[in-house]
Short mmCIF file of N, CA, C and O in Angstrom, two decimals:
data_model
loop_
_atom_site.label_atom_id
_atom_site.label_comp_id
_atom_site.label_asym_id
_atom_site.label_seq_id
_atom_site.Cartn_x
_atom_site.Cartn_y
_atom_site.Cartn_z
N MET Q 1 0.78 -0.90 0.25
CA MET Q 1 -0.05 0.15 0.03
C MET Q 1 0.71 1.59 0.20
O MET Q 1 1.91 1.33 0.58
N ASP Q 2 0.32 2.35 -0.98
CA ASP Q 2 1.49 3.64 -0.96
C ASP Q 2 0.58 4.59 -0.56
O ASP Q 2 -0.64 4.78 -0.50
N TYR Q 3 1.39 5.08 0.53
CA TYR Q 3 1.00 6.28 1.01
C TYR Q 3 2.17 7.84 0.97
O TYR Q 3 2.99 7.39 0.87
N ARG Q 4 1.46 9.05 1.24
CA ARG Q 4 1.54 10.38 0.59
C ARG Q 4 2.11 10.51 1.97
O ARG Q 4 2.05 9.93 2.86
N PRO Q 5 3.87 11.01 1.62
CA PRO Q 5 4.06 11.66 2.94
C PRO Q 5 2.95 12.41 4.25
O PRO Q 5 3.17 12.02 5.26
N GLU Q 6 1.94 12.90 3.50
CA GLU Q 6 1.19 13.95 4.62
C GLU Q 6 0.11 12.80 5.25
O GLU Q 6 -0.42 12.97 5.76
N GLU Q 7 0.05 11.55 4.57
CA GLU Q 7 -0.41 10.57 5.28
C GLU Q 7 -0.14 9.61 5.68
O GLU Q 7 -0.95 8.51 6.52
N TYR Q 8 1.35 9.45 5.97
CA TYR Q 8 2.03 8.66 7.13
C TYR Q 8 1.33 8.45 8.56
O TYR Q 8 0.83 7.40 9.02
N ASN Q 9 0.83 9.56 9.45
CA ASN Q 9 0.04 9.63 10.66
C ASN Q 9 -0.96 8.70 10.18
O ASN Q 9 -1.23 8.32 11.07
N LYS Q 10 -1.89 9.38 9.32
CA LYS Q 10 -3.16 7.67 9.43
C LYS Q 10 -2.52 6.64 8.81
O LYS Q 10 -3.53 5.63 9.70
N PHE Q 11 -1.96 6.66 8.03
CA PHE Q 11 -1.25 5.20 8.24
C PHE Q 11 -1.27 4.61 9.56
O PHE Q 11 -1.17 3.33 9.87
N TYR Q 12 0.01 4.94 10.46
CA TYR Q 12 0.46 4.89 11.67
C TYR Q 12 -1.23 4.67 12.93
O TYR Q 12 -1.11 3.23 13.40
N ILE Q 13 -1.93 5.01 11.97
CA ILE Q 13 -3.37 4.86 13.04
C ILE Q 13 -3.79 3.71 12.80
O ILE Q 13 -4.57 2.57 13.57
N VAL Q 14 -3.76 3.78 11.46
CA VAL Q 14 -4.83 2.77 10.76
C VAL Q 14 -4.38 1.21 11.25
O VAL Q 14 -4.87 0.36 11.75
N GLN Q 15 -2.70 1.03 11.12
CA GLN Q 15 -1.74 0.08 11.63
C GLN Q 15 -2.32 -0.02 12.83
O GLN Q 15 -2.52 -1.43 13.38
N ALA Q 16 -2.18 0.62 13.87
CA ALA Q 16 -2.48 0.68 15.28
C ALA Q 16 -3.71 -0.19 16.02
O ALA Q 16 -3.86 -1.24 16.32
N LEU Q 17 -4.78 0.44 14.69
CA LEU Q 17 -6.02 0.15 15.47
C LEU Q 17 -6.37 -1.38 14.76
O LEU Q 17 -6.98 -2.29 15.75
N PHE Q 18 -5.65 -1.68 13.52
CA PHE Q 18 -5.82 -3.34 13.49
C PHE Q 18 -4.63 -3.83 14.28
O PHE Q 18 -5.47 -4.92 14.73
N LYS Q 19 -3.60 -3.81 14.90
CA LYS Q 19 -3.23 -4.36 15.60
C LYS Q 19 -3.95 -4.47 16.87
O LYS Q 19 -3.91 -5.81 17.63
N LEU Q 20 -4.82 -3.27 17.16
CA LEU Q 20 -5.37 -3.45 18.50
C LEU Q 20 -6.52 -4.79 18.64
O LEU Q 20 -6.69 -5.34 19.57
N MET Q 21 -7.15 -4.64 17.48
CA MET Q 21 -8.44 -4.90 16.87
C MET Q 21 -8.02 -6.76 16.93
O MET Q 21 -9.15 -7.72 17.67
N ALA Q 22 -7.18 -7.04 17.05
CA ALA Q 22 -6.51 -8.76 17.06
C ALA Q 22 -5.86 -9.10 18.37
O ALA Q 22 -6.45 -10.31 18.44
N GLU Q 23 -6.05 -8.00 19.48
CA GLU Q 23 -5.70 -8.53 20.56
C GLU Q 23 -6.82 -8.02 21.65
O GLU Q 23 -7.18 -8.72 22.34
N TYR Q 24 -7.28 -7.27 21.16
CA TYR Q 24 -8.66 -6.95 21.92
C TYR Q 24 -10.36 -6.71 21.10
O TYR Q 24 -10.30 -6.78 20.03
N GLU Q 25 -11.34 -6.64 21.86
CA GLU Q 25 -12.77 -6.27 21.38
C GLU Q 25 -12.60 -4.85 20.75
O GLU Q 25 -12.12 -4.05 21.43
N TYR Q 26 -13.24 -4.65 19.81
CA TYR Q 26 -13.02 -3.65 19.30
C TYR Q 26 -13.63 -2.41 20.36
O TYR Q 26 -13.30 -1.10 20.29
N GLY Q 27 -14.89 -2.71 20.84
CA GLY Q 27 -15.49 -2.03 21.62
C GLY Q 27 -14.55 -1.57 23.15
O GLY Q 27 -14.87 -0.33 23.38
N LYS Q 28 -13.96 -2.24 23.65
CA LYS Q 28 -13.02 -1.71 24.49
C LYS Q 28 -11.56 -0.89 24.30
O LYS Q 28 -10.71 -0.48 25.34
N ILE Q 29 -11.45 -1.16 22.84
CA ILE Q 29 -10.44 0.27 22.11
C ILE Q 29 -10.76 1.23 22.14
O ILE Q 29 -11.70 1.75 21.53
N SER Q 30 -9.84 2.22 22.79
CA SER Q 30 -10.27 3.58 22.86
C SER Q 30 -8.82 4.40 22.25
O SER Q 30 -8.30 3.74 21.52
N VAL Q 31 -9.56 5.81 21.81
CA VAL Q 31 -8.63 6.32 20.81
C VAL Q 31 -7.13 6.74 21.56
O VAL Q 31 -6.07 6.65 21.10
N ILE Q 32 -7.38 6.85 22.86
CA ILE Q 32 -5.87 6.40 23.74
C ILE Q 32 -4.78 5.31 23.10
O ILE Q 32 -3.84 5.78 23.14
N ASP Q 33 -5.87 4.71 23.57
CA ASP Q 33 -4.91 3.03 22.56
C ASP Q 33 -4.61 3.07 21.81
O ASP Q 33 -3.10 3.11 21.51
N ILE Q 34 -5.11 3.70 20.74
CA ILE Q 34 -4.84 3.83 19.41
C ILE Q 34 -3.94 4.51 19.58
O ILE Q 34 -2.55 4.54 18.31
N VAL Q 35 -3.80 5.95 19.79
CA VAL Q 35 -2.49 6.90 19.66
C VAL Q 35 -1.50 6.63 20.10
O VAL Q 35 0.07 6.53 19.48
N ASN Q 36 -1.48 5.70 21.31
CA ASN Q 36 -0.61 5.41 21.73
C ASN Q 36 0.19 4.41 21.24
O ASN Q 36 1.48 4.48 21.19
N LYS Q 37 -0.50 3.21 20.83
CA LYS Q 37 0.04 2.08 19.42
C LYS Q 37 0.65 2.60 18.46
O LYS Q 37 1.67 2.41 18.24
N ALA Q 38 0.19 3.68 18.01
CA ALA Q 38 0.37 4.60 16.75
C ALA Q 38 1.45 5.52 17.08
O ALA Q 38 2.33 6.07 15.82
N GLY Q 39 1.81 5.96 18.23
CA GLY Q 39 2.87 6.75 18.72
C GLY Q 39 2.52 8.18 17.88
O GLY Q 39 3.58 9.15 17.57
N VAL Q 40 1.44 8.44 18.03
CA VAL Q 40 0.98 10.14 17.98
C VAL Q 40 0.04 10.69 19.03
O VAL Q 40 -0.37 10.37 19.68
N SER Q 41 -0.39 12.08 18.46
CA SER Q 41 -0.84 12.48 19.94
C SER Q 41 -2.63 12.29 19.44
O SER Q 41 -3.16 12.10 18.44
N ARG Q 42 -3.24 12.40 20.06
CA ARG Q 42 -4.64 12.60 20.42
C ARG Q 42 -5.19 13.54 19.37
O ARG Q 42 -6.08 13.54 18.66
N ALA Q 43 -4.30 14.64 19.20
CA ALA Q 43 -4.69 16.02 18.04
C ALA Q 43 -4.79 15.49 17.01
O ALA Q 43 -5.43 15.66 16.09
N THR Q 44 -3.52 14.87 16.67
CA THR Q 44 -3.09 14.49 15.45
C THR Q 44 -4.54 12.95 14.95
O THR Q 44 -4.75 13.20 13.61
N PHE Q 45 -4.89 12.41 15.56
CA PHE Q 45 -5.93 11.64 15.59
C PHE Q 45 -7.21 12.22 15.45
O PHE Q 45 -8.00 12.41 14.09
N TYR Q 46 -7.97 13.55 16.17
CA TYR Q 46 -9.08 14.11 15.47
C TYR Q 46 -8.57 15.13 14.56
O TYR Q 46 -9.64 15.33 14.11
N ARG Q 47 -7.37 15.46 14.05
CA ARG Q 47 -7.43 16.33 12.79
C ARG Q 47 -7.48 15.38 11.83
O ARG Q 47 -8.15 15.97 10.60
N ASN Q 48 -7.50 13.83 11.73
CA ASN Q 48 -7.96 13.21 10.45
C ASN Q 48 -8.92 12.39 11.00
O ASN Q 48 -9.44 12.08 9.28
N PHE Q 49 -9.46 12.15 12.16
CA PHE Q 49 -10.90 11.37 11.84
C PHE Q 49 -11.49 11.81 12.83
O PHE Q 49 -10.90 12.39 14.30
N LYS Q 50 -12.59 11.66 13.18
CA LYS Q 50 -13.81 11.98 14.00
C LYS Q 50 -14.18 10.81 15.01
O LYS Q 50 -14.55 11.10 16.10
N LYS Q 51 -13.94 9.94 14.56
CA LYS Q 51 -14.12 8.47 15.32
C LYS Q 51 -13.39 7.37 14.88
O LYS Q 51 -13.00 7.25 13.58
N LYS Q 52 -13.48 6.07 15.76
CA LYS Q 52 -12.56 4.75 14.97
C LYS Q 52 -13.09 4.44 14.02
O LYS Q 52 -12.51 4.00 13.56
N GLU Q 53 -14.33 4.63 13.76
CA GLU Q 53 -14.66 4.05 12.39
C GLU Q 53 -14.43 5.18 11.51
O GLU Q 53 -14.22 4.17 10.49
N ASP Q 54 -14.08 5.96 11.40
CA ASP Q 54 -13.50 6.88 10.49
C ASP Q 54 -12.16 6.19 9.79
O ASP Q 54 -11.93 6.22 8.58
N VAL Q 55 -11.34 5.83 10.64
CA VAL Q 55 -10.28 4.98 10.58
C VAL Q 55 -10.24 3.64 9.61
O VAL Q 55 -9.51 3.67 8.73
N ILE Q 56 -11.74 2.52 9.76
CA ILE Q 56 -11.62 1.70 9.05
C ILE Q 56 -12.20 2.47 7.64
O ILE Q 56 -11.72 1.88 6.71
N SER Q 57 -13.01 3.17 7.30
CA SER Q 57 -13.47 3.80 5.94
C SER Q 57 -12.43 4.00 5.47
O SER Q 57 -12.16 3.87 4.64
N TYR Q 58 -11.46 4.90 5.85
CA TYR Q 58 -9.97 5.52 5.44
C TYR Q 58 -9.55 4.65 5.14
O TYR Q 58 -8.82 4.54 3.66
N TYR Q 59 -9.11 3.08 5.71
CA TYR Q 59 -8.69 1.89 5.28
C TYR Q 59 -8.91 1.66 3.96
O TYR Q 59 -8.16 1.39 3.26
N PHE Q 60 -10.13 1.27 3.90
CA PHE Q 60 -10.97 0.77 2.62
C PHE Q 60 -11.35 1.74 1.43
O PHE Q 60 -10.84 1.56 0.26
N THR Q 61 -11.39 3.22 2.29
CA THR Q 61 -11.49 4.02 0.79
C THR Q 61 -10.03 3.96 0.02
O THR Q 61 -9.79 4.24 -1.26
N HIS Q 62 -8.99 4.08 0.71
CA HIS Q 62 -7.61 4.26 0.60
C HIS Q 62 -7.29 2.93 -0.60
O HIS Q 62 -6.58 2.92 -1.44
N HIS Q 63 -7.55 1.98 0.20
CA HIS Q 63 -7.14 0.38 -1.05
C HIS Q 63 -8.09 0.88 -2.17
O HIS Q 63 -7.66 0.10 -3.06
N THR Q 64 -9.61 1.07 -2.15
CA THR Q 64 -10.35 0.96 -3.28
C THR Q 64 -9.36 1.96 -4.21
O THR Q 64 -9.40 1.54 -5.31
N GLU Q 65 -9.25 3.24 -3.74
CA GLU Q 65 -8.50 4.03 -4.64
C GLU Q 65 -7.50 3.32 -5.16
O GLU Q 65 -7.41 4.05 -6.68
N GLU Q 66 -6.47 2.83 -4.35
CA GLU Q 66 -5.34 2.47 -5.12
C GLU Q 66 -5.40 1.35 -6.02
O GLU Q 66 -5.01 1.25 -7.17
N PHE Q 67 -6.31 0.37 -5.78
CA PHE Q 67 -7.07 -0.67 -6.55
C PHE Q 67 -7.32 -0.17 -8.00
O PHE Q 67 -6.99 -0.72 -9.01
N ALA Q 68 -8.55 1.11 -7.95
CA ALA Q 68 -8.94 1.85 -9.23
C ALA Q 68 -7.63 2.09 -10.07
O ALA Q 68 -7.75 1.90 -11.37
N LEU Q 69 -6.70 2.54 -9.32
CA LEU Q 69 -5.67 3.48 -10.25
C LEU Q 69 -4.67 2.42 -10.59
O LEU Q 69 -4.70 2.44 -12.28
N ASN Q 70 -4.52 1.24 -10.14
CA ASN Q 70 -3.56 -0.03 -10.90
C ASN Q 70 -4.58 -0.60 -11.76
O ASN Q 70 -3.50 -1.67 -12.60
N ASN Q 71 -5.64 -0.31 -11.68
CA ASN Q 71 -6.66 -1.51 -12.70
C ASN Q 71 -7.43 -0.41 -13.91
O ASN Q 71 -8.54 -0.76 -13.86
N ARG Q 72 -7.29 0.46 -14.46
CA ARG Q 72 -7.63 1.60 -14.90
C ARG Q 72 -7.48 0.98 -16.23
O ARG Q 72 -7.03 2.00 -17.34
N TYR Q 73 -8.16 0.07 -16.98
CA TYR Q 73 -8.56 -0.21 -18.45
C TYR Q 73 -9.84 -1.30 -18.42
O TYR Q 73 -10.08 -1.60 -17.49
N TYR Q 74 -10.24 -1.41 -19.42
CA TYR Q 74 -11.55 -1.75 -20.01
C TYR Q 74 -11.25 -3.17 -20.73
O TYR Q 74 -10.06 -3.38 -21.32
N PRO Q 75 -11.96 -4.06 -19.77
CA PRO Q 75 -11.51 -5.83 -20.37
C PRO Q 75 -11.61 -5.98 -21.99
O PRO Q 75 -13.15 -5.12 -22.08
N ARG Q 76 -11.07 -6.23 -22.67
CA ARG Q 76 -11.29 -6.44 -23.89
C ARG Q 76 -11.35 -7.84 -24.80
O ARG Q 76 -12.36 -7.96 -25.46
N CYS Q 77 -10.74 -8.57 -23.94
CA CYS Q 77 -11.35 -9.97 -24.26
C CYS Q 77 -11.27 -10.73 -23.32
O CYS Q 77 -11.38 -10.06 -21.96
N LYS Q 78 -11.40 -11.99 -23.67
CA LYS Q 78 -11.47 -13.11 -22.43
C LYS Q 78 -10.14 -13.14 -21.25
O LYS Q 78 -9.94 -12.80 -20.29
N LYS Q 79 -8.84 -12.84 -22.01
CA LYS Q 79 -7.98 -12.83 -21.11
C LYS Q 79 -7.92 -11.58 -20.44
O LYS Q 79 -7.65 -11.90 -18.94
N ASP Q 80 -8.48 -10.65 -20.29
CA ASP Q 80 -8.30 -9.07 -19.68
C ASP Q 80 -9.41 -9.41 -18.73
O ASP Q 80 -9.18 -8.96 -17.33
N TYR Q 81 -10.51 -10.07 -19.15
CA TYR Q 81 -11.56 -10.27 -17.73
C TYR Q 81 -10.85 -11.36 -16.73
O TYR Q 81 -11.03 -10.89 -15.70
N ILE Q 82 -9.81 -12.29 -17.41
CA ILE Q 82 -9.00 -13.02 -16.23
C ILE Q 82 -8.44 -12.80 -15.20
O ILE Q 82 -8.06 -12.57 -14.13
N LYS Q 83 -7.79 -11.48 -16.08
CA LYS Q 83 -6.80 -10.94 -15.34
C LYS Q 83 -7.49 -10.02 -14.13
O LYS Q 83 -7.17 -9.81 -13.01
N THR Q 84 -8.70 -9.31 -14.61
CA THR Q 84 -9.35 -8.36 -13.90
C THR Q 84 -9.74 -9.31 -12.80
O THR Q 84 -9.70 -8.58 -11.39
N VAL Q 85 -10.32 -10.47 -12.86
CA VAL Q 85 -10.99 -10.78 -11.90
C VAL Q 85 -9.77 -11.76 -10.97
O VAL Q 85 -10.11 -11.43 -9.47
N THR Q 86 -8.75 -11.69 -11.52
CA THR Q 86 -7.58 -12.06 -10.62
C THR Q 86 -6.98 -11.27 -9.84
O THR Q 86 -6.43 -11.66 -8.73
N ASN Q 87 -7.20 -9.81 -10.02
CA ASN Q 87 -6.46 -8.96 -9.60
C ASN Q 87 -7.47 -8.95 -8.21
O ASN Q 87 -7.16 -8.59 -7.32
N VAL Q 88 -8.97 -9.35 -8.72
CA VAL Q 88 -9.98 -8.54 -7.54
C VAL Q 88 -9.47 -9.49 -6.81
O VAL Q 88 -9.58 -9.39 -4.88
N MET Q 89 -9.67 -10.84 -7.07
CA MET Q 89 -9.51 -11.70 -5.61
C MET Q 89 -8.37 -11.55 -5.21
O MET Q 89 -7.78 -12.29 -3.89
N THR Q 90 -7.12 -11.39 -5.92
CA THR Q 90 -5.59 -11.69 -4.87
C THR Q 90 -5.91 -10.17 -4.08
O THR Q 90 -5.36 -10.02 -3.10
N ALA Q 91 -6.52 -8.73 -4.28
CA ALA Q 91 -6.88 -7.57 -3.36
C ALA Q 91 -7.35 -8.39 -2.37
O ALA Q 91 -7.18 -8.13 -1.41
N PHE Q 92 -8.58 -8.93 -2.46
CA PHE Q 92 -9.10 -9.84 -1.12
C PHE Q 92 -8.64 -10.56 -0.41
O PHE Q 92 -8.86 -10.59 0.45
N LYS Q 93 -7.61 -11.33 -0.97
CA LYS Q 93 -6.73 -11.94 -0.38
C LYS Q 93 -6.06 -10.99 0.54
O LYS Q 93 -5.73 -12.05 1.63
N GLN Q 94 -5.30 -10.32 0.21
CA GLN Q 94 -4.41 -9.44 1.03
C GLN Q 94 -5.16 -8.74 2.08
O GLN Q 94 -5.14 -8.45 3.13
N GLN Q 95 -6.40 -8.68 1.59
CA GLN Q 95 -7.33 -7.79 2.93
C GLN Q 95 -8.19 -8.83 3.58
O GLN Q 95 -8.71 -8.55 4.36
N MET Q 96 -7.31 -10.07 3.90
CA MET Q 96 -8.42 -11.02 4.38
C MET Q 96 -7.96 -10.56 5.79
O MET Q 96 -9.06 -10.93 6.65
N GLN Q 97 -6.74 -10.28 6.36
CA GLN Q 97 -6.89 -10.61 7.91
C GLN Q 97 -7.69 -9.41 8.31
O GLN Q 97 -8.60 -9.14 9.12
N PRO Q 98 -7.91 -7.97 7.69
CA PRO Q 98 -8.55 -6.70 8.04
C PRO Q 98 -9.95 -7.11 7.88
O PRO Q 98 -10.93 -6.58 8.97
N LEU Q 99 -10.32 -7.98 7.15
CA LEU Q 99 -12.16 -7.89 6.73
C LEU Q 99 -12.29 -9.13 7.92
O LEU Q 99 -13.98 -9.03 8.19
N LYS Q 100 -11.40 -9.94 8.59
CA LYS Q 100 -11.74 -11.11 9.43
C LYS Q 100 -12.11 -10.48 10.81
O LYS Q 100 -12.71 -10.68 11.64
N LEU Q 101 -11.01 -9.55 11.25
CA LEU Q 101 -11.01 -8.36 12.39
C LEU Q 101 -12.52 -7.40 12.41
O LEU Q 101 -12.89 -7.21 13.11
N ILE Q 102 -12.68 -6.59 10.93
CA ILE Q 102 -14.01 -6.55 10.94
C ILE Q 102 -15.06 -6.84 11.22
O ILE Q 102 -16.01 -6.58 11.73
N LYS Q 103 -15.21 -8.31 10.54
CA LYS Q 103 -16.20 -9.13 10.57
C LYS Q 103 -16.64 -9.68 12.30
O LYS Q 103 -17.40 -9.66 12.93
N LYS Q 104 -15.17 -9.76 13.02
CA LYS Q 104 -15.09 -10.04 13.95
C LYS Q 104 -15.84 -9.21 15.27
O LYS Q 104 -16.76 -9.33 16.18
N ALA Q 105 -15.36 -7.82 14.59
CA ALA Q 105 -16.34 -6.65 15.24
C ALA Q 105 -17.44 -6.47 15.33
O ALA Q 105 -17.86 -5.29 15.75
N ARG Q 106 -18.02 -7.07 14.34
CA ARG Q 106 -19.34 -7.17 13.40
C ARG Q 106 -19.52 -5.30 13.16
O ARG Q 106 -20.27 -4.57 13.35
N LEU Q 107 -18.29 -5.06 12.22
CA LEU Q 107 -18.82 -3.41 11.67
C LEU Q 107 -18.78 -3.73 10.22
O LEU Q 107 -18.27 -2.45 9.74
N GLU Q 108 -18.82 -4.79 10.03
CA GLU Q 108 -19.27 -4.96 8.30
C GLU Q 108 -20.05 -3.39 7.65
O GLU Q 108 -19.77 -3.31 6.64
N TYR Q 109 -20.68 -3.19 8.34
CA TYR Q 109 -21.86 -1.68 7.88
C TYR Q 109 -20.66 -0.73 7.60
O TYR Q 109 -21.17 0.28 6.78
N VAL Q 110 -19.57 -0.61 8.02
CA VAL Q 110 -18.32 0.45 7.76
C VAL Q 110 -18.16 0.55 6.95
O VAL Q 110 -18.32 1.21 5.65
N TYR Q 111 -17.63 -0.57 6.29
CA TYR Q 111 -17.04 -0.63 4.67
C TYR Q 111 -18.42 -0.98 3.81
O TYR Q 111 -18.04 -0.72 2.39
N LEU Q 112 -19.28 -1.71 3.99
CA LEU Q 112 -20.66 -1.60 3.08
C LEU Q 112 -21.06 -0.24 3.08
O LEU Q 112 -22.10 -0.25 1.58
N THR Q 113 -20.63 0.89 3.35
CA THR Q 113 -21.64 1.91 3.33
C THR Q 113 -20.47 3.15 2.87
O THR Q 113 -20.91 4.44 2.55
N ILE Q 114 -19.04 2.49 2.05
CA ILE Q 114 -18.56 3.49 1.33
C ILE Q 114 -18.71 3.29 -0.32
O ILE Q 114 -19.16 2.56 -0.72
#
């Protein structure tokens, strides 16, 4: 995943949240826990996000945009369609752990409403 320099704090926050979600129930994770794990301040968190769910939304929005940029062509033949489907399945496979964590926390609505 590629982040622009101004997005590094967001990246650290996203990574911290998912690491915490692997260890604890989502409802028991506070913003303080996230910023401590990410090594950023609360002000930095709130400068970028309003609430924890926004971190997850950002994660999926970022990956969706990145996927779209990397797959900017229209399939014209069977081989192109196969490549597109393969790219989609590869992207899902790469996102398996975050998807499992979100399912475990029952937060499917966050990425389904993006």
